[in-house]
Amino acid sequence: MDTAAVSQDQVEQFARDGVVCVRGVFDPAEVARAEAAIEEVLRRPGDLALVASGEDDPGRFVEDFRRWTDVPGIEQLARHSRVPEIAAALLRSPRVRLYHDHVLVKEGRTAQRTPWHQDQPYYDVDGRGVSAWIPVDPVPAAGSLELLAGTHAGPWLMPRTFLTGEARWFPEGSLEELPDVEADRAAFDIRAYELEPGDAVFFDFLTVHGAPGFPFPGRRRVLSLRYLSDEARHAPRSWRTSPPFEELAGQLPAGAELDHPLFPVVWPR
């Protein structure tokens, strides 16, 4: 595996901790493209867009998913930036597929915290994957993504809805609950990074993560790109995944390689 996209130390850190920060993943032109793409998503929300903050929040937290197929700027970055190569190097996978994109925008003064969670239990795939969390605005550490190093080793923990805490995906009691990180933050190895536009935090699908509100005057606009290792396989669920891929019903059986136009091979090109 050619790890020229990142250092060997970064590859080893990712394997050990399930998270690594890579600076300057997007060049200035790509940051501008990502910013324009995010603004297009905000102007023209998709079917999966949602407001993830309460009506009484002094700010606003909005999300949208799976826009690469209709927002050319996202497709360009997801497929042709450095990110797929870095993802392959960190996963130590000879091939990676694009899984999906996720736009996250916290307006200034947003109080809503993104609760601690793992991404993997919400998905319809089994096997390793990596997310790249890439802001287009400066992000102070106090308003940045927070991750618990080492939690990528598992186990799967109970996924719940962010606003109401409901267990919609797995029956109550079927998975271990997330630890109460906020009750004793010093007991955990929490990683958070001050980020400049175009920096990226890469983390394993099983790494427990969350984020504070954004009690600052500016916005925190993020493009997150998710990739699948060569070992990833389709895992249809009996519930609606987040994001959903309902069009796969009857097309890919359980355990199948994700050989589908929705999941193009993006490395090697």
PDB file of N, CA and C in Angstrom, residues 203-253:
ATOM      1  N   PHE A 203     -11.690   9.553  10.920  1.00  0.00           N
ATOM      2  CA  PHE A 203     -11.986   8.658  12.028  1.00  0.00           C
ATOM      3  C   PHE A 203     -12.731   7.426  11.541  1.00  0.00           C
ATOM      4  N   ASP A 204     -12.500   6.335  12.238  1.00  0.00           N
ATOM      5  CA  ASP A 204     -13.121   5.041  11.955  1.00  0.00           C
ATOM      6  C   ASP A 204     -14.621   5.109  12.225  1.00  0.00           C
ATOM      7  N   PHE A 205     -15.399   4.338  11.467  1.00  0.00           N
ATOM      8  CA  PHE A 205     -16.847   4.328  11.650  1.00  0.00           C
ATOM      9  C   PHE A 205     -17.262   3.950  13.077  1.00  0.00           C
ATOM     10  N   LEU A 206     -16.401   3.222  13.805  1.00  0.00           N
ATOM     11  CA  LEU A 206     -16.748   2.797  15.157  1.00  0.00           C
ATOM     12  C   LEU A 206     -16.207   3.741  16.233  1.00  0.00           C
ATOM     13  N   THR A 207     -15.436   4.731  15.878  1.00  0.00           N
ATOM     14  CA  THR A 207     -14.900   5.659  16.871  1.00  0.00           C
ATOM     15  C   THR A 207     -16.035   6.486  17.468  1.00  0.00           C
ATOM     16  N   VAL A 208     -16.155   6.468  18.779  1.00  0.00           N
ATOM     17  CA  VAL A 208     -17.176   7.267  19.450  1.00  0.00           C
ATOM     18  C   VAL A 208     -16.803   8.748  19.322  1.00  0.00           C
ATOM     19  N   HIS A 209     -17.786   9.552  18.914  1.00  0.00           N
ATOM     20  CA  HIS A 209     -17.520  10.974  18.719  1.00  0.00           C
ATOM     21  C   HIS A 209     -18.780  11.789  19.002  1.00  0.00           C
ATOM     22  N   GLY A 210     -18.611  13.056  19.157  1.00  0.00           N
ATOM     23  CA  GLY A 210     -19.697  13.999  19.372  1.00  0.00           C
ATOM     24  C   GLY A 210     -19.139  15.394  19.148  1.00  0.00           C
ATOM     25  N   ALA A 211     -19.912  16.400  19.472  1.00  0.00           N
ATOM     26  CA  ALA A 211     -19.434  17.773  19.302  1.00  0.00           C
ATOM     27  C   ALA A 211     -20.236  18.700  20.198  1.00  0.00           C
ATOM     28  N   PRO A 212     -19.578  19.730  20.716  1.00  0.00           N
ATOM     29  CA  PRO A 212     -20.324  20.717  21.496  1.00  0.00           C
ATOM     30  C   PRO A 212     -21.176  21.580  20.582  1.00  0.00           C
ATOM     31  N   GLY A 213     -21.948  22.455  21.182  1.00  0.00           N
ATOM     32  CA  GLY A 213     -22.583  23.500  20.388  1.00  0.00           C
ATOM     33  C   GLY A 213     -21.511  24.413  19.802  1.00  0.00           C
ATOM     34  N   PHE A 214     -21.952  25.480  19.179  1.00  0.00           N
ATOM     35  CA  PHE A 214     -20.985  26.390  18.564  1.00  0.00           C
ATOM     36  C   PHE A 214     -21.248  27.800  19.103  1.00  0.00           C
ATOM     37  N   PRO A 215     -20.717  28.107  20.298  1.00  0.00           N
ATOM     38  CA  PRO A 215     -21.017  29.381  20.952  1.00  0.00           C
ATOM     39  C   PRO A 215     -20.114  30.514  20.467  1.00  0.00           C
ATOM     40  N   PHE A 216     -20.026  30.644  19.163  1.00  0.00           N
ATOM     41  CA  PHE A 216     -19.156  31.639  18.541  1.00  0.00           C
ATOM     42  C   PHE A 216     -19.959  32.433  17.517  1.00  0.00           C
ATOM     43  N   PRO A 217     -19.470  33.597  17.117  1.00  0.00           N
ATOM     44  CA  PRO A 217     -20.262  34.416  16.184  1.00  0.00           C
ATOM     45  C   PRO A 217     -20.309  33.874  14.763  1.00  0.00           C
ATOM     46  N   GLY A 218     -19.280  33.149  14.323  1.00  0.00           N
ATOM     47  CA  GLY A 218     -19.256  32.635  12.955  1.00  0.00           C
ATOM     48  C   GLY A 218     -19.983  31.316  12.823  1.00  0.00           C
ATOM     49  N   ARG A 219     -19.965  30.767  11.600  1.00  0.00           N
ATOM     50  CA  ARG A 219     -20.590  29.472  11.339  1.00  0.00           C
ATOM     51  C   ARG A 219     -19.542  28.365  11.335  1.00  0.00           C
ATOM     52  N   ARG A 220     -19.998  27.151  11.543  1.00  0.00           N
ATOM     53  CA  ARG A 220     -19.146  25.977  11.415  1.00  0.00           C
ATOM     54  C   ARG A 220     -19.738  25.086  10.332  1.00  0.00           C
ATOM     55  N   ARG A 221     -19.239  25.285   9.099  1.00  0.00           N
ATOM     56  CA  ARG A 221     -19.733  24.528   7.944  1.00  0.00           C
ATOM     57  C   ARG A 221     -18.751  23.399   7.644  1.00  0.00           C
ATOM     58  N   VAL A 222     -19.271  22.198   7.538  1.00  0.00           N
ATOM     59  CA  VAL A 222     -18.439  21.009   7.381  1.00  0.00           C
ATOM     60  C   VAL A 222     -18.962  20.143   6.245  1.00  0.00           C
ATOM     61  N   LEU A 223     -18.044  19.657   5.430  1.00  0.00           N
ATOM     62  CA  LEU A 223     -18.335  18.601   4.461  1.00  0.00           C
ATOM     63  C   LEU A 223     -17.670  17.336   4.977  1.00  0.00           C
ATOM     64  N   SER A 224     -18.471  16.316   5.251  1.00  0.00           N
ATOM     65  CA  SER A 224     -17.937  15.038   5.695  1.00  0.00           C
ATOM     66  C   SER A 224     -18.094  14.030   4.564  1.00  0.00           C
ATOM     67  N   LEU A 225     -17.008  13.329   4.258  1.00  0.00           N
ATOM     68  CA  LEU A 225     -16.992  12.338   3.184  1.00  0.00           C
ATOM     69  C   LEU A 225     -16.666  10.985   3.793  1.00  0.00           C
ATOM     70  N   ARG A 226     -17.462   9.967   3.447  1.00  0.00           N
ATOM     71  CA  ARG A 226     -17.309   8.640   4.052  1.00  0.00           C
ATOM     72  C   ARG A 226     -16.919   7.610   2.983  1.00  0.00           C
ATOM     73  N   TYR A 227     -15.984   6.732   3.355  1.00  0.00           N
ATOM     74  CA  TYR A 227     -15.433   5.759   2.420  1.00  0.00           C
ATOM     75  C   TYR A 227     -15.430   4.365   3.032  1.00  0.00           C
ATOM     76  N   LEU A 228     -15.523   3.362   2.152  1.00  0.00           N
ATOM     77  CA  LEU A 228     -15.582   1.962   2.559  1.00  0.00           C
ATOM     78  C   LEU A 228     -14.321   1.237   2.137  1.00  0.00           C
ATOM     79  N   SER A 229     -13.816   0.382   3.017  1.00  0.00           N
ATOM     80  CA  SER A 229     -12.679  -0.459   2.669  1.00  0.00           C
ATOM     81  C   SER A 229     -13.116  -1.555   1.707  1.00  0.00           C
ATOM     82  N   ASP A 230     -12.146  -2.248   1.157  1.00  0.00           N
ATOM     83  CA  ASP A 230     -12.430  -3.316   0.193  1.00  0.00           C
ATOM     84  C   ASP A 230     -13.193  -4.470   0.838  1.00  0.00           C
ATOM     85  N   GLU A 231     -13.115  -4.585   2.156  1.00  0.00           N
ATOM     86  CA  GLU A 231     -13.789  -5.696   2.843  1.00  0.00           C
ATOM     87  C   GLU A 231     -15.251  -5.411   3.150  1.00  0.00           C
ATOM     88  N   ALA A 232     -15.703  -4.167   2.975  1.00  0.00           N
ATOM     89  CA  ALA A 232     -17.071  -3.796   3.346  1.00  0.00           C
ATOM     90  C   ALA A 232     -18.096  -4.552   2.501  1.00  0.00           C
ATOM     91  N   ARG A 233     -19.195  -4.937   3.132  1.00  0.00           N
ATOM     92  CA  ARG A 233     -20.242  -5.685   2.454  1.00  0.00           C
ATOM     93  C   ARG A 233     -21.612  -5.125   2.835  1.00  0.00           C
ATOM     94  N   HIS A 234     -22.567  -5.334   1.954  1.00  0.00           N
ATOM     95  CA  HIS A 234     -23.925  -4.859   2.200  1.00  0.00           C
ATOM     96  C   HIS A 234     -24.545  -5.618   3.373  1.00  0.00           C
ATOM     97  N   ALA A 235     -25.193  -4.884   4.255  1.00  0.00           N
ATOM     98  CA  ALA A 235     -25.829  -5.478   5.426  1.00  0.00           C
ATOM     99  C   ALA A 235     -27.219  -4.875   5.584  1.00  0.00           C
ATOM    100  N   PRO A 236     -28.193  -5.366   4.812  1.00  0.00           N
ATOM    101  CA  PRO A 236     -29.550  -4.819   4.920  1.00  0.00           C
ATOM    102  C   PRO A 236     -30.066  -4.905   6.351  1.00  0.00           C
ATOM    103  N   ARG A 237     -30.712  -3.844   6.800  1.00  0.00           N
ATOM    104  CA  ARG A 237     -31.252  -3.814   8.158  1.00  0.00           C
ATOM    105  C   ARG A 237     -32.782  -3.877   8.097  1.00  0.00           C
ATOM    106  N   SER A 238     -33.364  -4.228   9.212  1.00  0.00           N
ATOM    107  CA  SER A 238     -34.828  -4.278   9.279  1.00  0.00           C
ATOM    108  C   SER A 238     -35.400  -2.920   9.673  1.00  0.00           C
ATOM    109  N   TRP A 239     -34.531  -1.923   9.817  1.00  0.00           N
ATOM    110  CA  TRP A 239     -34.941  -0.571  10.169  1.00  0.00           C
ATOM    111  C   TRP A 239     -34.428   0.405   9.116  1.00  0.00           C
ATOM    112  N   ARG A 240     -34.890   1.632   9.180  1.00  0.00           N
ATOM    113  CA  ARG A 240     -34.437   2.673   8.259  1.00  0.00           C
ATOM    114  C   ARG A 240     -33.091   3.200   8.728  1.00  0.00           C
ATOM    115  N   THR A 241     -32.076   2.989   7.926  1.00  0.00           N
ATOM    116  CA  THR A 241     -30.732   3.394   8.321  1.00  0.00           C
ATOM    117  C   THR A 241     -30.576   4.905   8.168  1.00  0.00           C
ATOM    118  N   SER A 242     -29.471   5.414   8.672  1.00  0.00           N
ATOM    119  CA  SER A 242     -29.188   6.839   8.574  1.00  0.00           C
ATOM    120  C   SER A 242     -27.788   7.026   8.009  1.00  0.00           C
ATOM    121  N   PRO A 243     -27.692   7.422   6.717  1.00  0.00           N
ATOM    122  CA  PRO A 243     -28.799   7.715   5.819  1.00  0.00           C
ATOM    123  C   PRO A 243     -29.400   6.432   5.246  1.00  0.00           C
ATOM    124  N   PRO A 244     -30.629   6.520   4.756  1.00  0.00           N
ATOM    125  CA  PRO A 244     -31.252   5.342   4.147  1.00  0.00           C
ATOM    126  C   PRO A 244     -30.787   5.143   2.713  1.00  0.00           C
ATOM    127  N   PHE A 245     -30.766   3.892   2.293  1.00  0.00           N
ATOM    128  CA  PHE A 245     -30.499   3.529   0.894  1.00  0.00           C
ATOM    129  C   PHE A 245     -31.616   2.589   0.447  1.00  0.00           C
ATOM    130  N   GLU A 246     -32.820   3.110   0.448  1.00  0.00           N
ATOM    131  CA  GLU A 246     -33.989   2.271   0.184  1.00  0.00           C
ATOM    132  C   GLU A 246     -33.995   1.711  -1.234  1.00  0.00           C
ATOM    133  N   GLU A 247     -33.320   2.394  -2.158  1.00  0.00           N
ATOM    134  CA  GLU A 247     -33.309   1.911  -3.545  1.00  0.00           C
ATOM    135  C   GLU A 247     -32.483   0.647  -3.725  1.00  0.00           C
ATOM    136  N   LEU A 248     -31.755   0.211  -2.676  1.00  0.00           N
ATOM    137  CA  LEU A 248     -30.976  -1.020  -2.783  1.00  0.00           C
ATOM    138  C   LEU A 248     -31.812  -2.267  -2.555  1.00  0.00           C
ATOM    139  N   ALA A 249     -33.030  -2.107  -2.066  1.00  0.00           N
ATOM    140  CA  ALA A 249     -33.884  -3.269  -1.788  1.00  0.00           C
ATOM    141  C   ALA A 249     -34.048  -4.108  -3.041  1.00  0.00           C
ATOM    142  N   GLY A 250     -33.719  -5.374  -2.928  1.00  0.00           N
ATOM    143  CA  GLY A 250     -33.835  -6.288  -4.057  1.00  0.00           C
ATOM    144  C   GLY A 250     -32.697  -6.212  -5.046  1.00  0.00           C
ATOM    145  N   GLN A 251     -31.745  -5.308  -4.825  1.00  0.00           N
ATOM    146  CA  GLN A 251     -30.632  -5.173  -5.762  1.00  0.00           C
ATOM    147  C   GLN A 251     -29.346  -5.812  -5.247  1.00  0.00           C
ATOM    148  N   LEU A 252     -29.079  -5.648  -3.932  1.00  0.00           N
ATOM    149  CA  LEU A 252     -27.870  -6.216  -3.347  1.00  0.00           C
ATOM    150  C   LEU A 252     -28.254  -7.121  -2.183  1.00  0.00           C
ATOM    151  N   PRO A 253     -27.948  -8.403  -2.246  1.00  0.00           N
ATOM    152  CA  PRO A 253     -28.265  -9.285  -1.127  1.00  0.00           C
ATOM    153  C   PRO A 253     -27.321  -9.045   0.046  1.00  0.00           C
TER     154      PRO A 253
END
